[in-house]
Structures are given as C-alpha cells and as structure tokens.
Coordinates of C-alpha atoms and ligand atoms in Angstrom, one line a residue:
X1 CA 0.0 0.0 0.0
X2 CA 1.3 3.4 -0.9
X3 CA 1.1 5.3 2.4
X4 CA 2.1 8.8 1.0
X5 CA -0.5 8.7 -1.8
X6 CA -3.2 7.6 0.7
X7 CA -2.3 10.6 2.9
X8 CA -2.4 12.9 -0.1
X9 CA -5.8 11.6 -1.3
X10 CA -7.2 11.8 2.3
X11 CA -10.3 9.6 1.9
X12 CA -10.7 8.2 5.4
X13 CA -11.0 4.4 5.5
X14 CA -9.6 3.9 2.0
X15 CA -6.0 3.2 1.0
X16 CA -4.4 3.8 -2.4
X17 CA -3.0 0.6 -3.9
X18 CA -1.9 2.0 -7.3
X19 CA -2.0 5.1 -9.4
X20 CA -2.0 4.8 -13.2
X21 CA -0.9 7.9 -15.2
X22 CA -3.4 9.8 -17.2
X23 CA -4.2 9.0 -20.8
X24 CA -3.7 11.4 -23.7
X25 CA -7.2 13.0 -23.6
X26 CA -7.3 16.6 -22.3
X27 CA -10.0 15.7 -19.7
X28 CA -8.3 12.5 -18.5
X29 CA -6.8 12.4 -15.0
X30 CA -4.9 9.6 -13.3
X31 CA -6.7 6.5 -12.3
X32 CA -6.5 5.8 -8.6
X33 CA -7.0 2.2 -7.3
X34 CA -8.3 1.9 -3.8
X35 CA -8.6 -0.8 -1.2
X36 CA -10.6 -0.9 2.1
X37 CA -8.5 0.2 5.1
X38 CA -11.2 0.3 7.8
X39 CA -12.4 -2.8 9.7
X40 CA -15.8 -1.1 10.2
X41 CA -16.5 -1.3 6.5
X42 CA -17.5 -5.0 7.0
X43 CA -20.1 -4.3 9.7
X44 CA -23.6 -5.3 8.5
X45 CA -25.6 -2.1 8.1
X46 CA -28.6 -3.7 9.6
X47 CA -27.4 -5.8 12.6
X48 CA -24.0 -4.2 13.1
X49 CA -22.1 -7.5 13.4
X50 CA -18.9 -7.9 11.5
X51 CA -19.3 -10.4 8.6
X52 CA -16.8 -13.2 8.0
X53 CA -18.0 -14.8 4.8
X54 CA -17.2 -13.0 1.6
X55 CA -19.5 -13.4 -1.4
X56 CA -17.7 -11.6 -4.2
X57 CA -15.5 -8.7 -5.3
X58 CA -17.1 -5.6 -6.8
X59 CA -15.6 -2.3 -8.1
X60 CA -17.2 1.0 -7.5
X61 CA -16.2 4.3 -9.2
X62 CA -17.3 7.2 -7.0
X63 CA -16.7 10.7 -8.3
X64 CA -14.5 12.8 -6.1
X65 CA -13.0 16.3 -5.8
X66 CA -10.0 17.1 -8.0
X67 CA -6.6 16.3 -6.6
X68 CA -4.0 19.0 -7.5
X69 CA -6.4 20.5 -10.0
X70 CA -6.9 17.2 -11.9
X71 CA -10.0 15.0 -11.7
X72 CA -9.0 11.5 -10.6
X73 CA -10.9 8.4 -11.6
X74 CA -11.3 6.4 -8.4
X75 CA -11.6 2.6 -8.6
X76 CA -12.5 1.0 -5.2
X77 CA -12.3 -2.7 -5.3
X78 CA -14.4 -3.8 -2.4
X79 CA -16.0 -6.9 -1.0
X80 CA -19.6 -8.0 -0.9
X81 CA -20.2 -9.8 2.4
X82 CA -22.8 -12.3 3.5
X83 CA -24.5 -11.6 6.9
X84 CA -24.7 -15.0 8.7
X85 CA -26.7 -13.7 11.7
X86 CA -29.9 -15.8 12.0
X87 CA -31.9 -12.9 13.4
X88 CA -30.8 -10.5 10.6
X89 CA -32.9 -10.2 7.5
X90 CA -30.1 -8.7 5.5
X91 CA -28.5 -11.4 3.2
X92 CA -25.6 -9.5 1.7
X93 CA -24.1 -6.1 1.7
X94 CA -21.1 -4.2 0.2
X95 CA -18.5 -2.4 2.2
X96 CA -19.0 1.2 2.9
X97 CA -17.1 4.0 4.6
X98 CA -18.5 7.4 5.6
X99 CA -16.8 9.2 2.7
X100 CA -18.2 6.6 0.2
X101 CA -21.6 5.3 1.3
X102 CA -23.0 2.2 -0.3
X103 CA -24.7 2.9 -3.7
X104 CA -23.4 6.5 -3.7
X105 CA -21.8 7.6 -6.9
X106 CA -20.2 10.7 -5.3
X107 CA -17.9 10.9 -2.3
X108 CA -19.4 12.7 0.7
X109 CA -16.9 15.5 0.5
X110 CA -17.7 16.2 -3.1
X111 CA -21.4 16.4 -2.3
X112 CA -20.7 18.7 0.6
X113 CA -18.4 20.9 -1.5
X114 CA -21.1 21.4 -4.0
X115 CA -23.5 22.6 -1.3
X116 CA -20.9 24.8 0.4
X117 CA -20.0 26.5 -2.9
X118 CA -23.6 27.8 -3.0
X119 CA -24.1 28.5 0.7
X120 CA -20.7 29.9 1.6
X121 CA -19.1 30.7 -1.7
X122 CA -22.0 32.7 -3.1
X123 CA -22.1 30.6 -6.3
X124 CA -25.4 29.8 -8.0
X125 CA -26.7 26.2 -8.0
X126 CA -26.1 25.8 -11.7
X127 CA -22.5 27.2 -11.5
X128 CA -21.6 24.9 -8.6
X129 CA -23.0 22.0 -10.6
X130 CA -20.9 23.0 -13.6
X131 CA -17.8 23.4 -11.5
X132 CA -18.1 20.1 -9.8
X133 CA -19.4 18.1 -12.8
X134 CA -22.7 17.1 -11.1
X135 CA -26.4 17.9 -11.9
X136 CA -28.5 20.7 -10.6
X137 CA -30.8 18.6 -8.3
X138 CA -27.8 17.1 -6.6
X139 CA -26.4 20.6 -5.8
X140 CA -29.7 21.9 -4.7
X141 CA -30.2 19.0 -2.3
X142 CA -26.6 19.3 -1.1
X143 CA -27.2 23.1 -0.5
X144 CA -30.3 22.5 1.6
X145 CA -28.4 20.0 3.7
X146 CA -25.5 22.4 4.1
X147 CA -27.8 25.3 5.1
X148 CA -29.6 23.1 7.7
X149 CA -26.2 22.2 9.1
X150 CA -24.7 25.8 9.3
X151 CA -27.9 27.8 10.2
X152 CA -29.1 27.6 13.7
X153 CA -32.7 26.4 14.1
X154 CA -33.4 29.2 16.6
X155 CA -31.6 32.6 16.5
X156 CA -29.1 33.5 19.2
X157 CA -30.0 36.4 21.5
X158 CA -30.4 39.7 19.7
X159 CA -30.2 43.2 21.3
X160 CA -31.3 45.3 18.4
X161 CA -33.9 43.8 16.0
X162 CA -34.7 45.3 12.6
X163 CA -38.0 44.7 10.9
X164 CA -38.6 45.6 7.3
X165 CA -40.8 44.6 4.4
X166 CA -39.8 43.4 0.9
X167 CA -41.8 42.7 -2.2
X168 CA -41.6 39.3 -3.7
X169 CA -43.3 38.2 -6.9
X170 CA -46.9 38.8 -7.6
X171 CA -50.0 38.4 -5.4
X172 CA -52.3 35.5 -6.2
X173 CA -56.0 35.9 -5.8
X174 CA -58.8 33.3 -5.6
X175 CA -62.5 33.9 -6.0
X176 CA -64.6 32.6 -3.2
X177 CA -67.6 31.2 -5.0
X178 CA -69.9 31.4 -2.1
X179 CA -69.5 35.0 -1.1
X180 CA -68.2 36.3 -4.5
X181 CA -65.2 38.0 -2.9
X182 CA -61.6 37.8 -3.9
X183 CA -59.0 36.8 -1.3
X184 CA -55.2 36.6 -1.5
X185 CA -53.5 33.2 -1.3
X186 CA -50.0 34.5 -2.0
X187 CA -49.1 37.9 -0.5
X188 CA -46.5 39.9 -2.5
X189 CA -45.2 41.4 0.7
X190 CA -42.8 39.6 3.0
X191 CA -41.6 40.8 6.4
X192 CA -37.9 40.2 7.4
X193 CA -36.3 40.1 10.8
X194 CA -32.7 41.2 10.9
X195 CA -30.1 41.1 13.6
X196 CA -28.8 44.7 13.7
X197 CA -26.4 44.4 16.6
X198 CA -24.7 41.1 15.8
X199 CA -23.7 39.2 12.7
X200 CA -26.6 36.8 12.3
X201 CA -28.0 38.6 9.3
X202 CA -31.5 37.7 8.3
X203 CA -33.0 35.8 11.2
X204 CA -36.2 34.9 9.5
X205 CA -38.8 36.0 7.0
X206 CA -42.6 35.5 6.9
X207 CA -45.1 36.0 4.2
X208 CA -47.4 39.0 4.6
X209 CA -47.2 42.5 6.1
X210 CA -49.8 42.1 8.8
X211 CA -49.8 42.4 12.6
X212 CA -50.5 38.6 12.8
X213 CA -47.6 37.8 10.6
X214 CA -45.1 39.8 12.7
X215 CA -46.4 38.7 16.1
X216 CA -46.6 35.1 14.8
X217 CA -42.9 35.0 14.1
X218 CA -42.0 36.8 17.4
X219 CA -44.2 34.4 19.4
X220 CA -42.3 31.4 18.0
X221 CA -39.2 32.6 19.9
X222 CA -38.8 31.6 23.5
X223 CA -39.5 34.0 26.4
X224 CA -35.7 34.6 27.1
X225 CA -35.1 35.6 23.5
X226 CA -37.9 38.0 23.5
X227 CA -36.8 39.6 26.8
X228 CA -33.3 40.0 25.4
X229 CA -34.5 42.3 22.6
X230 CA -34.0 45.9 23.8
X231 CA -34.6 47.9 20.7
X232 CA -36.5 47.4 17.5
X233 CA -35.8 49.5 14.4
X234 CA -38.7 49.9 12.0
X235 CA -39.7 52.2 9.2
X236 CA -42.7 54.5 9.6
X237 CA -45.2 51.6 9.4
X238 CA -48.0 51.5 11.9
X239 CA -48.5 47.8 11.3
X240 CA -45.0 47.0 12.6
X241 CA -45.5 49.5 15.5
X242 CA -48.7 47.8 16.8
X243 CA -47.3 44.3 16.2
X244 CA -44.1 45.1 18.2
X245 CA -46.2 46.8 20.9
X246 CA -48.3 43.6 21.2
X247 CA -45.5 41.0 21.1
X248 CA -42.6 42.9 22.7
X249 CA -44.2 45.4 25.0
X250 CA -40.9 46.2 26.9
X251 CA -38.7 47.2 23.9
X252 CA -37.9 50.8 22.7
X253 CA -39.1 51.4 19.2
X254 CA -36.7 53.3 16.9
X255 CA -37.7 54.9 13.6
X256 CA -35.0 55.2 11.0
X257 CA -34.1 58.8 10.0
X258 CA -33.9 57.8 6.4
X259 CA -37.6 57.5 6.2
X260 CA -38.2 60.8 8.0
X261 CA -35.9 62.6 5.5
X262 CA -37.7 60.9 2.6
X263 CA -41.0 62.2 3.9
X264 CA -39.7 65.7 4.2
X265 CA -38.3 65.6 0.6
X266 CA -41.6 64.2 -0.7
X267 CA -43.5 67.1 0.9
X268 CA -41.1 69.6 -0.6
X269 CA -41.4 68.0 -4.1
X270 CA -45.2 68.0 -3.8
X271 CA -45.3 71.7 -2.9
X272 CA -43.0 72.5 -5.8
X273 CA -45.1 70.6 -8.3
X274 CA -48.5 71.9 -6.9
X275 CA -47.3 75.6 -7.0
X276 CA -45.8 75.2 -10.5
X277 CA -49.1 74.0 -11.9
X278 CA -51.0 76.8 -10.0
X279 CA -48.6 79.6 -11.1
X280 CA -47.5 78.5 -14.6
X281 CA -50.6 76.4 -15.5
X282 CA -48.4 73.5 -16.5
X283 CA -45.7 71.2 -15.3
X284 CA -42.2 72.5 -14.8
X285 CA -39.7 72.3 -17.6
X286 CA -36.2 73.5 -18.7
X287 CA -36.0 77.3 -18.2
X288 CA -38.0 77.2 -15.0
X289 CA -35.5 77.7 -12.3
X290 CA -37.4 75.8 -9.6
X291 CA -37.6 72.8 -11.9
X292 CA -33.9 73.0 -12.7
X293 CA -33.2 73.1 -9.0
X294 CA -35.5 70.1 -8.2
X295 CA -32.7 67.7 -7.3
X296 CA -30.6 70.3 -5.5
X297 CA -33.6 71.2 -3.3
X298 CA -33.8 67.7 -1.9
X299 CA -30.1 67.6 -1.1
X300 CA -28.9 68.3 2.4
X301 CA -27.5 71.8 2.7
X302 CA -24.8 70.4 5.0
X303 CA -23.5 68.4 2.1
X304 CA -23.6 71.2 -0.4
X305 CA -20.9 73.7 -1.3
X306 CA -21.5 77.4 -0.6
X307 CA -21.1 78.0 -4.4
X308 CA -24.2 75.8 -5.0
X309 CA -26.2 76.8 -1.9
X310 CA -26.1 80.6 -2.1
X311 CA -27.1 80.9 -5.7
X312 CA -29.9 78.4 -5.1
X313 CA -31.4 80.6 -2.3
X314 CA -30.9 83.7 -4.5
X315 CA -32.6 82.1 -7.5
X316 CA -35.6 81.0 -5.4
X317 CA -36.0 84.5 -4.0
X318 CA -35.9 85.9 -7.6
X319 CA -38.8 83.7 -8.6
X320 CA -42.4 85.1 -8.5
X321 CA -43.4 85.5 -4.9
X322 CA -46.3 83.0 -5.1
X323 CA -43.8 80.4 -6.2
X324 CA -40.4 81.2 -4.7
X325 CA -41.3 82.1 -1.2
X326 CA -43.4 78.9 -0.3
X327 CA -40.7 76.6 -1.9
X328 CA -38.0 78.4 0.1
X329 CA -40.2 78.0 3.3
X330 CA -40.6 74.3 2.6
X331 CA -36.9 73.9 1.9
X332 CA -36.1 75.7 5.2
X333 CA -38.5 73.4 7.1
X334 CA -36.8 70.4 5.6
X335 CA -33.4 71.7 6.6
X336 CA -34.7 72.3 10.1
X337 CA -35.8 68.7 10.3
X338 CA -32.4 67.6 9.0
X339 CA -30.7 69.8 11.7
X340 CA -32.8 68.0 14.3
X341 CA -31.9 64.6 13.0
X342 CA -28.2 65.5 12.8
X343 CA -28.3 65.5 16.6
X344 CA -28.3 61.7 16.6
X345 CA -25.1 60.1 18.0
X346 CA -24.0 63.4 19.5
X347 CA -25.6 62.8 23.0
X348 CA -27.8 65.8 22.6
X349 CA -29.1 67.9 25.4
X350 CA -32.9 67.8 25.7
X351 CA -33.1 71.6 25.5
X352 CA -31.3 71.5 22.2
X353 CA -33.6 68.9 20.9
X354 CA -36.7 70.8 22.1
X355 CA -35.3 74.0 20.5
X356 CA -34.7 72.5 17.1
X357 CA -38.0 70.6 17.1
X358 CA -39.9 73.8 18.0
X359 CA -38.1 75.6 15.2
X360 CA -39.2 73.0 12.7
X361 CA -42.8 72.9 13.9
X362 CA -42.9 76.7 14.0
X363 CA -41.7 76.9 10.4
X364 CA -44.3 74.3 9.2
X365 CA -47.1 76.1 11.0
X366 CA -46.1 79.6 9.8
X367 CA -45.9 78.4 6.1
X368 CA -49.6 77.6 6.0
X369 CA -48.8 74.9 3.4
X370 CA -51.0 71.7 3.9
X371 CA -48.1 69.4 2.9
X372 CA -45.9 70.9 5.7
X373 CA -48.7 70.6 8.2
X374 CA -49.1 67.0 7.3
X375 CA -45.3 66.5 7.7
X376 CA -45.4 68.1 11.1
X377 CA -48.3 65.9 12.2
X378 CA -46.4 62.8 11.1
X379 CA -43.4 63.8 13.0
X380 CA -45.5 64.4 16.0
X381 CA -47.2 61.0 15.7
X382 CA -43.8 59.3 15.5
X383 CA -42.0 61.6 17.9
X384 CA -41.2 59.0 20.6
X385 CA -39.6 56.8 18.0
X386 CA -37.7 59.7 16.4
X387 CA -36.5 60.8 19.8
X388 CA -35.3 57.2 20.5
X389 CA -33.3 57.5 17.2
X390 CA -31.8 60.8 18.4
X391 CA -30.8 59.2 21.7
X392 CA -29.5 55.8 20.4
X393 CA -28.5 56.5 16.8
X394 CA -29.9 53.1 15.8
X395 CA -30.9 52.8 12.2
X396 CA -32.6 50.2 10.1
X397 CA -29.9 50.4 7.4
X398 CA -29.0 46.7 8.1
X399 CA -32.5 45.6 7.2
X400 CA -32.4 47.7 4.0
X401 CA -29.0 46.2 3.2
X402 CA -30.5 42.7 3.7
X403 CA -33.2 43.6 1.2
X404 CA -30.6 44.4 -1.3
X405 CA -28.9 41.0 -0.7
X406 CA -32.3 39.3 -1.1
X407 CA -32.8 41.0 -4.5
X408 CA -29.2 40.4 -5.7
X409 CA -29.4 36.7 -4.7
X410 CA -32.8 36.4 -6.5
X411 CA -31.5 38.0 -9.7
X412 CA -28.4 35.7 -9.6
X413 CA -30.6 32.7 -9.4
X414 CA -33.0 34.1 -12.1
X415 CA -35.8 34.0 -9.5
X416 CA -37.0 31.5 -7.0
X417 CA -40.1 29.4 -7.4
X418 CA -40.0 28.2 -3.8
X419 CA -39.9 30.9 -1.0
X420 CA -38.5 28.4 1.5
X421 CA -35.4 27.8 -0.7
X422 CA -35.1 31.5 -1.3
X423 CA -35.0 32.2 2.5
X424 CA -32.4 29.5 3.1
X425 CA -30.2 31.0 0.4
X426 CA -30.7 34.6 1.7
X427 CA -30.0 33.5 5.2
X428 CA -26.8 31.7 4.2
X429 CA -25.7 34.8 2.2
X430 CA -26.4 37.3 4.9
X431 CA -24.6 35.2 7.6
X432 CA -21.5 34.6 5.5
X433 CA -19.4 37.2 7.3
X434 CA -20.5 36.0 10.7
X435 CA -19.6 32.4 9.7
X436 CA -16.1 33.5 8.6
X437 CA -16.7 32.8 4.9
X438 CA -15.7 36.3 3.8
X439 CA -12.4 36.5 5.7
X440 CA -9.4 37.3 3.5
X441 CA -6.9 34.5 2.9
Ligands
LIG501 ZN1 -26.8 -8.4 9.5

C-alpha cells in the first residue's frame, strides 16, 4: 500500500494501492485504485455484526473532488459480504465508509463541497453544478443539507432587532364562489427580521405584512429571547408598530431617520409641483429655475458647497413671490428637520432637541402649506420613536441592506419558485461574514 499517496488523497477508510498515469485526452486524469482500510466497513448495516464470509468482489467508481487540480478516476475494489446472523434479514451487503456510502456515486466530500459553494461561496446552483461536474438537483439538495447544518434552528439572542418589508413576486388571488369576494392566497409582501447588533444577518422571513404575521414569528421565539431584545428598528409603518407593541411590550421602538428625510423631501417636491401648476398652469420644464433646482432642493445643505447653496437661495427669491417664497419656506422646514436629525449620536441635550423641534414645527405652521402641516403631524405622531433614534442612533440600514442582498441573490438565481429555498439562500448569504466565509486569505 502506498502510504504517502493515501495521505495525499485523504479519503478516510480507503488506501491507495496503485495510481496509473493519465491517458492522452485533455480531460483525463490519473486512475487511482483503492482498497478498504477500515475494519468497520464490513459491519452489517442492519445488525452491526462484522461479517466473516465473503460473497464476491465488486468495483465502485465514485466521483471525487479534483486532486491538485486534476479530476482523478477512483476505482475502489471492495467486497460484498454475507451476513450470517440468523436474526438478521439482510442477506448480503457491500463495504462502505463514511466518505463513500453504499450505492453512492459521489464521495461525501464532493457532495458537501457542491452545497458549500452555494451556501458559503456565493455561487449559483447551476454554476456549482458545472464546477463540480454534477447535476442541478444534486447541488440543490446538497445546499439544503448544508444550510440546515450551518444555520441555527433558533436565532441566538439579539439586542437590536430590525423589521422591514420586501416585495416578492406577484400576489395570487382566488375567488370565493360562495361570497363572491376575492382573497389573496399569496401575499406579495414579506416581512424580514434582521439582527442589527450582531452578525446573524437575516433571522427569518414571513409572508405578509400584517400584525398577525409579525407577532406570529415573534411568538415562536422563547421568552428569554424576546426579553433579550432591547430595541426594535422599523420604518414608519403603523402595522409594525402595533405588532411590536403587542408582542414585545418592553422594547424601545426606533424609527429610521432615512424615512423621515424621505417624507420631508416628498413634501417639498409635492409643494413645488403643486405651485408650479398653479402659477404656470403646466408642469415645470427647462428654463423654469425651480424645476432646474429640483434635485438640488432635496439635497442636504450640510453636504452642499456654498457656491451651490447661495445661488440656489438667491434664485428661489428671484422667482415670482407666489412660487419662490413657499418653496423656500418648505426647503427651510426640511433643513430644520435635518438639523434636528443631525443631533443623533451626539448625546444631545434635551433643551437643544426641544429648541430644534420647535423651530421645525414653527416653520411648518407659519408656512400655511398643507403638505408641511401633514409632515409636522407625522413627525408628532412618531415623535417618541424619532426621539429614540436621536438618543440611540440606531438605524434600520441593516434591514435595507439585507433587502438588497435578497434582491441580488434572487437575480443571480434568475428568480426562485419556492420561497422556502429563497429564504435559506438569503440567510446563508447574509450570515457569510459571521460564519467566517468572507475573511481574506
Ligand atoms: Zn446483518
């Protein structure tokens, strides 16, 4: 037996007896002849007693991972044994080792590598199948097994939980013949739960964007896990708010500043569009200064250079008073709100917060614009959650990033038919860093 070659091949329980050099073909690798080197290979799979009477020799040709970049053809000459135990119904069996189970045409390590390439390596199922020379269904099954092995059944404790929605596919409707009403069987909205404080990525996803869907997932966690959650970051969605209030009454809800800024910018744009139609009798176009400034208006002044900012204010003041003054007022209100949100992560004093909030409310009220009044009302409704953001600086950016990963994975795969498989893939992808798969060599 060639001990060195056996070590090099590294298939536990099998020893290399001979290696024959490759043929002339470009695809041909060396042929490796193997013999059994594990006494347990002769244990009957049914009764577990070692067999003593041999029936015949058989040769199996399991496919394996490449060795030094070349695919080797394995030839394992093994015995078929007879089980002589009277109580055992098994008459004969062939030898098997964990790396090459009986009847398997692939080694266990090849099968696992195909699944790991998808779950840890970020490859698609079809590409992993091409790379390893196996079929799509084999890789898909190997990936599912890999995912079940590496993903915990229950998430570890989480201090900051993110909840966000994502759209998936189309809704399906069915007509109830009795009542004549349509009901959804497949909801296009899915709700994701993300670990924002640790590296567990996407913890779970449920179909639907309802209170019942969110509380259903949270109720499946044990009491200790739910008690461990201190903060929940959500976007300005009252469904999530009431669901979290019901399932996790002790947590502090935090609203992401991104959505507050988005609301303020939407209000500003609505005002600009409405006034343009009122004053000019049509939509804005090239040559209308307020239309040309439409993108600059929604940028934060703190991120603009003075040579952009000062002319913008001058240009707005030069517009007709019915148009320029309200847009400028709305822009000022938006900037006041941004000033308020900029206090996050600075350990702000409550008088400073109150001062900036009052300035923003005052500006909205003084403008007399319905869009700004609505904005101020929304801020007031969500004030406890916005204040929690100012105090903690927690954002839901991790959930939004997870949504991007979900979309990227789905596009790579050319879509998923089965939401369960999609969740497994997304969970594997979002936990890759935590599992050490993205570390540099
Ligand atoms: Zn037996």
